[in-house]
C-alpha cells in the first residue's frame, strides 16, 4: 500500500510538472476528508528516492533476516544503506518508526474495527431487529443482501413466505401486498401462489464478492476528485462490489462494463423474487470450511419452515489452490480435504434450506489464463513511464509473500501447470459429489467455471482477453467477464436444468404496474 501511494505522488508530480509537496496536496484534495493520510509521507520523498526506498525507510515495508529485499522498481544507483541513512536523520521521521499498518492511523482505526467485525461475522453491521437484513447499504448491508423493508420487526425480511398472503403488510419485502378491490383476492396470492418463488444465495470467495480496485486510483493521467468519490463506500464494502456481481448484482455498474446477474434474471422471470438475494462471500476464503458453525450459522439467513426455497451457488473458484506461501503446492487444498469439507457444508445446508431448493457447485478456474494474457502488459501504475509490467508486480507480491496466487502468477511454467492440475482435481471432486450424492431438501448440480466460453464470446464481440481481468490486481474477473459469465450460465441452466430457474410468472406486467402505482422500484 505504501509503495502504491508514494508511486502515485511521484507520478502526479511528474505529470503536472510540480513539486512533490504540490503533488501530495493535490492528492489530498482528491481524497475524502477522513482518509487524508498521505501527507505523513511527504517529508520522506525526494528526487533521488523511489517508492521502495521511502517505504522501507518508514518501516512500513520490512525485510526479515535471511529474506530478499522486495522491490517493485529497480534498485537506486546509490546503495540502499546510504539512502536509508539519509532518510533516518530527516526531521520528524522518528514518529514513523515501528509503524505497522494503515489501521494504526487514528482516522482509520474505528473504520478498521468495524470492517474486522463484519468480516468475522459476515453480518450487517446495522441490523436493529437482528433478522440479518439491513436498511444500510455497506458494512454487509443491502449491497450484500436484499434490503429490509422493516428493520424494527424480526418477522419481516426478504425471502420469507408471505404471512396471510400479505393482506395488511409486506412481510417479505417484495413490494407485493394488499387486496385487489375488484375481486377481494390478495395480490400476493393472485400473483405469486404456485409461481416457484425463490431466492439466490452465493457462497463464494473474493471473485464472488466482486473484488475491485478502481484503476483511476493509481492512473495519474485520469485522476481527479471524482476518481475517489466512492472511496468510503469501497472501504466499508471491503473493496468488494457485490451490488454489481454476476450472482447478486442489482445496480447498474459504475466500474466498467455492465451488470448482468443471476438475481436480476430470476427477478425478471418472476417479480415475486424481488429483493431475495444473499451474497455470503469473503475475500481469501477457501472451501466453506472446517468450522461450519462459524461460517454458516451466523451468516446464512434461511428458515427451513418459514422461507421460500433458494438457489445456492457454491463458488470458491481459486483460493483452494491460491496462496502466497513460498511452498505454494504444500499449502493447496487436497482432494481429500475438499471432499470432506464440501460434504460438511452440504450437510449443513440440507439442515437449513427449505425443501425444493437447488445447489450449484462451480468448478475452479484455470488460472493460466492470467499469466498468458497479462504478464508482458503494463500495469496501470506503469503506464505513465512504461516501467511496471504485471510480471514485475507479480514478482513483487510474491517476494512479500502476499501474492494472491503464487502458483499461477509466476514465470515458472511448470508451477503454473501443476497449479492447474490441482485445480482440475478439486473440480473433479465437486463434479463427483454432484453426480453421486443425494440430499433431502435440495437437488445438486455441477458446472465448470465458464472462462473459456467467456473469452470466446468476448473475442466475437471484438474484445481482448486481458480485458476480462481486473486491471489493478491482475487476478480477479472483471465486470465484463462477470456479465458474460452470467449469460453463459443462464443459457446452460435453461437448456440443462430448467427446473432450477422455475417457470416464468405470467403476471409480471401486472406486478410491475402495481409497483409503479405505489411509487416502488
Coordinates of N, CA and C in Angstrom, one line a residue, residues 102-186:
X102 N -1.8 0.4 8.1 CA -2.7 1.6 7.9 C -3.8 1.7 9.0
X103 N -4.1 0.6 9.7 CA -5.2 0.7 10.7 C -4.7 1.4 12.0
X104 N -3.4 1.7 12.1 CA -3.0 2.4 13.2 C -3.1 3.9 13.0
X105 N -3.4 4.4 11.8 CA -3.8 5.8 11.6 C -5.0 6.1 12.5
X106 N -5.0 7.1 13.3 CA -6.1 7.4 14.2 C -7.4 7.6 13.4
X107 N -7.4 8.2 12.2 CA -8.6 8.5 11.5 C -9.2 7.2 10.9
X108 N -8.4 6.2 10.8 CA -8.9 4.9 10.2 C -9.1 3.8 11.2
X109 N -8.8 4.0 12.5 CA -8.8 2.9 13.5 C -10.2 2.4 13.7
X110 N -11.2 3.3 13.9 CA -12.6 2.9 14.1 C -13.1 2.2 12.9
X111 N -12.9 2.7 11.7 CA -13.3 2.1 10.5 C -12.8 0.6 10.4
X112 N -11.5 0.5 10.7 CA -10.9 -0.8 10.6 C -11.5 -1.8 11.6
X113 N -11.9 -1.3 12.8 CA -12.5 -2.2 13.7 C -13.9 -2.7 13.2
X114 N -14.6 -1.7 12.6 CA -15.9 -2.1 12.0 C -15.8 -3.2 10.9
X115 N -14.8 -2.9 10.1 CA -14.6 -3.9 9.0 C -14.2 -5.2 9.5
X116 N -13.3 -5.3 10.5 CA -12.9 -6.6 11.1 C -14.1 -7.3 11.7
X117 N -15.0 -6.5 12.3 CA -16.2 -7.1 12.9 C -17.1 -7.8 11.8
X118 N -17.4 -7.1 10.7 CA -18.3 -7.6 9.7 C -17.6 -8.7 8.9
X119 N -16.3 -8.7 8.8 CA -15.6 -9.8 8.1 C -15.7 -11.0 8.9
X120 N -15.5 -10.9 10.2 CA -15.6 -12.1 11.1 C -16.9 -12.8 11.0
X121 N -18.0 -11.9 11.1 CA -19.3 -12.5 11.2 C -20.1 -12.5 9.9
X122 N -19.7 -11.8 8.9 CA -20.4 -11.7 7.6 C -21.9 -11.4 7.8
X123 N -22.1 -10.4 8.7 CA -23.5 -10.0 9.1 C -23.6 -8.5 8.9
X124 N -24.8 -7.9 8.6 CA -24.9 -6.4 8.6 C -24.5 -5.8 9.9
X125 N -23.7 -4.7 9.8 CA -23.3 -4.0 11.0 C -24.5 -3.3 11.6
X126 N -25.4 -2.8 10.7 CA -26.6 -2.1 11.2 C -27.8 -2.9 10.9
X127 N -28.3 -3.6 11.9 CA -29.4 -4.5 11.8 C -30.2 -4.5 13.2
X128 N -31.2 -3.6 13.2 CA -31.8 -3.3 14.5 C -32.7 -4.4 15.0
X129 N -33.3 -5.2 14.1 CA -34.2 -6.3 14.6 C -33.5 -7.7 14.6
X130 N -32.2 -7.7 14.1 CA -31.5 -9.0 14.2 C -31.9 -10.1 13.2
X131 N -32.6 -9.7 12.1 CA -33.0 -10.7 11.2 C -32.0 -10.9 10.0
X132 N -30.8 -10.3 10.1 CA -29.7 -10.4 9.2 C -29.9 -9.7 7.9
X133 N -30.9 -8.7 7.9 CA -31.1 -7.8 6.8 C -31.1 -6.4 7.3
X134 N -30.7 -5.5 6.4 CA -30.4 -4.1 6.8 C -31.1 -3.1 5.9
X135 N -31.2 -1.8 6.4 CA -31.6 -0.7 5.5 C -30.4 0.2 5.2
X136 N -29.2 -0.2 5.6 CA -28.0 0.5 5.3 C -27.2 -0.2 4.2
X137 N -26.6 0.4 3.2 CA -26.1 -0.3 2.1 C -24.8 -1.1 2.3
X138 N -23.8 -0.4 3.0 CA -22.5 -1.1 3.1 C -22.3 -1.7 4.5
X139 N -21.1 -2.1 4.8 CA -20.8 -2.8 6.1 C -21.7 -4.0 6.1
X140 N -21.7 -4.8 5.0 CA -22.5 -6.0 4.9 C -24.0 -5.8 4.9
X141 N -24.4 -4.6 4.5 CA -25.8 -4.2 4.4 C -26.5 -4.7 3.1
X142 N -27.4 -3.8 2.6 CA -28.2 -4.3 1.4 C -27.4 -4.3 0.1
X143 N -26.2 -3.9 0.1 CA -25.4 -4.3 -1.1 C -25.1 -5.8 -1.2
X144 N -25.2 -6.4 0.0 CA -24.9 -7.8 0.1 C -26.1 -8.7 0.2
X145 N -27.2 -8.2 0.8 CA -28.5 -8.9 0.9 C -29.6 -8.0 0.6
X146 N -30.8 -8.6 0.3 CA -31.9 -7.8 -0.1 C -32.2 -6.8 1.0
X147 N -32.7 -5.6 0.6 CA -33.0 -4.6 1.6 C -34.2 -4.9 2.5
X148 N -34.0 -4.7 3.8 CA -35.1 -4.9 4.7 C -36.1 -3.8 4.6
X149 N -37.4 -4.1 4.6 CA -38.4 -3.1 4.5 C -39.0 -2.7 5.8
X150 N -38.6 -3.4 6.9 CA -39.0 -3.0 8.3 C -37.9 -3.5 9.2
X151 N -37.0 -2.7 9.6 CA -35.9 -3.1 10.4 C -36.2 -3.0 11.9
X152 N -37.5 -2.9 12.2 CA -37.9 -3.0 13.6 C -38.8 -4.2 13.9
X153 N -38.9 -5.1 12.9 CA -39.7 -6.3 13.0 C -38.9 -7.5 12.5
X154 N -38.6 -8.4 13.4 CA -37.7 -9.6 13.0 C -38.5 -10.6 12.1
X155 N -39.8 -10.5 12.0 CA -40.6 -11.4 11.2 C -40.7 -10.9 9.8
X156 N -40.2 -9.7 9.5 CA -40.3 -9.1 8.2 C -38.9 -9.0 7.5
X157 N -38.7 -9.7 6.4 CA -37.4 -9.7 5.7 C -37.6 -10.4 4.4
X158 N -36.6 -10.1 3.4 CA -36.7 -10.7 2.1 C -36.6 -12.2 2.2
X159 N -37.4 -12.9 1.4 CA -37.2 -14.4 1.2 C -38.2 -15.2 2.0
X160 N -39.0 -14.6 2.9 CA -39.9 -15.5 3.7 C -41.2 -15.7 2.9
X161 N -41.9 -16.7 3.2 CA -43.2 -16.9 2.6 C -44.2 -15.9 3.2
X162 N -45.1 -15.4 2.5 CA -45.9 -14.3 3.0 C -46.8 -14.7 4.1
X163 N -47.0 -13.8 5.1 CA -47.9 -14.0 6.2 C -49.3 -13.7 5.8
X164 N -50.2 -14.7 5.8 CA -51.6 -14.5 5.4 C -51.7 -13.8 4.1
X165 N -50.8 -14.2 3.2 CA -50.8 -13.6 1.8 C -50.6 -12.1 1.8
X166 N -50.0 -11.6 2.9 CA -49.6 -10.2 3.0 C -50.8 -9.3 2.7
X167 N -51.9 -9.6 3.3 CA -53.1 -8.8 3.2 C -52.9 -7.4 3.7
X168 N -52.2 -7.3 4.9 CA -52.1 -6.0 5.5 C -50.8 -5.3 5.4
X169 N -49.7 -6.1 5.2 CA -48.4 -5.5 5.1 C -47.5 -6.4 4.3
X170 N -46.3 -5.9 3.9 CA -45.4 -6.6 3.1 C -44.4 -7.4 3.9
X171 N -44.7 -8.6 4.3 CA -43.8 -9.4 5.2 C -42.5 -9.9 4.6
X172 N -42.5 -10.0 3.2 CA -41.3 -10.5 2.6 C -40.6 -9.4 1.7
X173 N -41.0 -8.2 1.8 CA -40.3 -7.1 1.2 C -40.2 -7.1 -0.3
X174 N -41.1 -7.9 -0.9 CA -41.0 -7.9 -2.4 C -41.9 -6.9 -3.1
X175 N -42.5 -6.0 -2.3 CA -43.3 -4.9 -2.8 C -44.8 -5.3 -3.2
X176 N -45.1 -6.6 -2.9 CA -46.5 -7.0 -3.3 C -47.3 -7.3 -2.0
X177 N -48.3 -6.5 -1.8 CA -49.2 -6.7 -0.6 C -50.5 -6.0 -0.8
X178 N -51.5 -6.3 0.0 CA -52.8 -5.7 -0.1 C -53.7 -6.6 -0.8
X179 N -54.9 -6.1 -1.1 CA -56.0 -6.9 -1.7 C -56.5 -6.2 -2.9
X180 N -56.8 -6.9 -4.0 CA -57.4 -6.3 -5.2 C -58.8 -6.0 -4.9
X181 N -59.2 -4.7 -5.0 CA -60.6 -4.3 -4.7 C -61.6 -4.9 -5.7
X182 N -61.1 -5.3 -6.8 CA -62.1 -5.8 -7.8 C -62.7 -7.2 -7.5
X183 N -61.8 -8.0 -6.9 CA -62.3 -9.4 -6.6 C -62.0 -9.8 -5.1
X184 N -61.4 -9.0 -4.3 CA -61.1 -9.3 -2.9 C -60.0 -10.3 -2.7
X185 N -59.2 -10.7 -3.8 CA -58.1 -11.6 -3.6 C -56.8 -10.9 -3.3
X186 N -56.1 -11.3 -2.3 CA -54.8 -10.7 -2.0 C -53.8 -10.7 -3.2

